[in-house]
């Protein structure tokens, strides 16, 4: 974000969206079973057993078509040619289509490159489309 005001506006938008969605979650047609609203996955990827990616993927379903998600990864063992180690943190509000095949996600991402003291904060909009 260019300035703190735009970041505050995004957070305010997300909070208001969550409030509206929480109220709409009361409707019977979009009601989600109380169990299994939260899912979390961890992943470790090894490259030649010298470099590693550690990923945590968390999702919280508000309704069958709306969810919050957080995707976080951190690396270790990367060389100077690869840009050394970095981390990526993102938080998204996800909206699925009526047929549940496609998803529009909006949110915030932060990329930090440790060795170069580089931080990139940005607004994210992602469209996931089912191909097959």
Short mmCIF file of C-alpha atoms in Angstrom, two decimals:
data_model
loop_
_atom_site.label_atom_id
_atom_site.label_comp_id
_atom_site.label_asym_id
_atom_site.label_seq_id
_atom_site.Cartn_x
_atom_site.Cartn_y
_atom_site.Cartn_z
CA UNK A 1 0.00 0.00 0.00
CA UNK A 2 1.15 3.49 -0.79
CA UNK A 3 0.02 4.89 2.53
CA UNK A 4 -1.51 3.94 5.84
CA UNK A 5 -4.93 5.43 4.94
CA UNK A 6 -5.47 3.02 2.05
CA UNK A 7 -4.49 0.06 4.24
CA UNK A 8 -6.91 1.22 6.94
CA UNK A 9 -9.68 1.54 4.32
CA UNK A 10 -9.07 -2.05 3.18
CA UNK A 11 -9.18 -3.38 6.75
CA UNK A 12 -12.38 -1.40 7.42
CA UNK A 13 -13.89 -2.82 4.22
CA UNK A 14 -12.98 -6.37 5.27
CA UNK A 15 -14.42 -5.90 8.77
CA UNK A 16 -17.68 -4.50 7.41
CA UNK A 17 -17.86 -7.31 4.85
CA UNK A 18 -17.41 -9.89 7.58
CA UNK A 19 -20.19 -8.28 9.64
CA UNK A 20 -22.60 -8.38 6.68
CA UNK A 21 -21.60 -11.95 5.83
CA UNK A 22 -22.05 -13.08 9.42
CA UNK A 23 -25.62 -11.81 9.36
CA UNK A 24 -26.32 -13.48 6.02
CA UNK A 25 -24.82 -16.73 7.34
CA UNK A 26 -28.02 -17.11 9.38
CA UNK A 27 -29.98 -17.95 6.24
CA UNK A 28 -30.92 -21.63 5.95
CA UNK A 29 -29.85 -22.08 2.33
CA UNK A 30 -26.24 -21.00 3.10
CA UNK A 31 -26.07 -22.54 6.55
CA UNK A 32 -22.84 -24.44 7.18
CA UNK A 33 -22.58 -27.38 9.55
CA UNK A 34 -20.94 -26.34 12.78
CA UNK A 35 -18.19 -28.92 12.43
CA UNK A 36 -15.39 -28.61 9.89
CA UNK A 37 -15.53 -24.82 9.40
CA UNK A 38 -11.80 -24.52 10.04
CA UNK A 39 -9.19 -26.37 8.04
CA UNK A 40 -5.42 -26.09 8.23
CA UNK A 41 -2.73 -27.75 6.14
CA UNK A 42 1.03 -27.77 6.58
CA UNK A 43 3.46 -28.57 3.79
CA UNK A 44 7.22 -28.99 3.60
CA UNK A 45 8.96 -29.09 0.23
CA UNK A 46 12.61 -30.18 -0.02
CA UNK A 47 14.76 -29.32 -3.04
CA UNK A 48 17.83 -31.59 -3.21
CA UNK A 49 17.52 -31.78 0.61
CA UNK A 50 19.33 -28.44 0.81
CA UNK A 51 16.53 -25.92 0.31
CA UNK A 52 13.14 -26.00 1.99
CA UNK A 53 9.76 -24.30 1.73
CA UNK A 54 7.50 -24.45 4.79
CA UNK A 55 3.87 -23.58 4.09
CA UNK A 56 0.83 -23.16 6.33
CA UNK A 57 -2.55 -22.89 4.59
CA UNK A 58 -5.56 -22.04 6.80
CA UNK A 59 -9.18 -21.65 5.71
CA UNK A 60 -12.27 -20.67 7.72
CA UNK A 61 -15.66 -21.16 6.05
CA UNK A 62 -18.20 -18.51 6.96
CA UNK A 63 -20.85 -19.96 4.64
CA UNK A 64 -20.72 -22.56 1.89
CA UNK A 65 -19.77 -19.81 -0.56
CA UNK A 66 -17.71 -17.41 1.58
CA UNK A 67 -14.48 -18.05 3.47
CA UNK A 68 -11.41 -16.43 4.94
CA UNK A 69 -8.02 -17.85 4.10
CA UNK A 70 -4.42 -17.31 5.06
CA UNK A 71 -1.50 -18.69 3.07
CA UNK A 72 1.96 -18.35 4.61
CA UNK A 73 5.30 -19.68 3.42
CA UNK A 74 8.90 -19.27 4.50
CA UNK A 75 12.04 -20.61 2.83
CA UNK A 76 15.44 -21.78 4.03
CA UNK A 77 18.68 -22.76 2.29
CA UNK A 78 18.26 -20.55 -0.79
CA UNK A 79 21.47 -19.26 -2.37
CA UNK A 80 22.47 -15.72 -3.39
CA UNK A 81 21.70 -16.61 -7.04
CA UNK A 82 18.15 -17.46 -5.96
CA UNK A 83 17.74 -14.26 -3.96
CA UNK A 84 18.23 -15.85 -0.52
CA UNK A 85 15.34 -16.66 1.80
CA UNK A 86 11.95 -14.95 1.87
CA UNK A 87 8.50 -15.18 3.40
CA UNK A 88 5.04 -14.59 1.96
CA UNK A 89 1.97 -13.89 4.08
CA UNK A 90 -1.46 -13.36 2.58
CA UNK A 91 -4.97 -12.99 3.93
CA UNK A 92 -7.94 -13.32 1.58
CA UNK A 93 -11.72 -13.05 1.62
CA UNK A 94 -13.02 -15.68 -0.83
CA UNK A 95 -16.35 -15.72 -2.70
CA UNK A 96 -17.38 -18.91 -4.54
CA UNK A 97 -19.80 -18.91 -7.48
CA UNK A 98 -23.27 -20.46 -7.08
CA UNK A 99 -22.07 -23.73 -8.63
CA UNK A 100 -19.01 -23.66 -6.27
CA UNK A 101 -16.62 -24.14 -9.23
CA UNK A 102 -15.08 -20.65 -9.39
CA UNK A 103 -13.70 -18.40 -6.66
CA UNK A 104 -12.96 -14.67 -6.48
CA UNK A 105 -10.52 -13.73 -3.71
CA UNK A 106 -9.54 -10.28 -2.49
CA UNK A 107 -7.12 -9.37 0.25
CA UNK A 108 -3.63 -8.39 1.26
CA UNK A 109 -0.17 -9.88 0.79
CA UNK A 110 3.21 -9.13 2.35
CA UNK A 111 6.47 -10.41 0.88
CA UNK A 112 9.65 -10.02 2.91
CA UNK A 113 13.11 -10.75 1.54
CA UNK A 114 15.34 -10.96 4.63
CA UNK A 115 18.86 -10.60 3.25
CA UNK A 116 18.09 -7.42 1.33
CA UNK A 117 15.75 -5.90 3.92
CA UNK A 118 13.03 -5.75 1.25
CA UNK A 119 9.32 -5.67 2.11
CA UNK A 120 6.52 -5.49 -0.44
CA UNK A 121 2.92 -4.95 0.74
CA UNK A 122 0.16 -5.18 -1.83
CA UNK A 123 -3.54 -5.58 -2.53
CA UNK A 124 -4.37 -8.98 -4.06
CA UNK A 125 -7.24 -9.99 -6.31
CA UNK A 126 -7.30 -13.58 -7.54
CA UNK A 127 -9.74 -15.45 -9.78
CA UNK A 128 -9.73 -19.23 -9.63
CA UNK A 129 -11.62 -20.89 -12.52
CA UNK A 130 -12.39 -24.60 -12.80
CA UNK A 131 -11.01 -25.89 -16.13
CA UNK A 132 -11.96 -29.57 -16.01
#
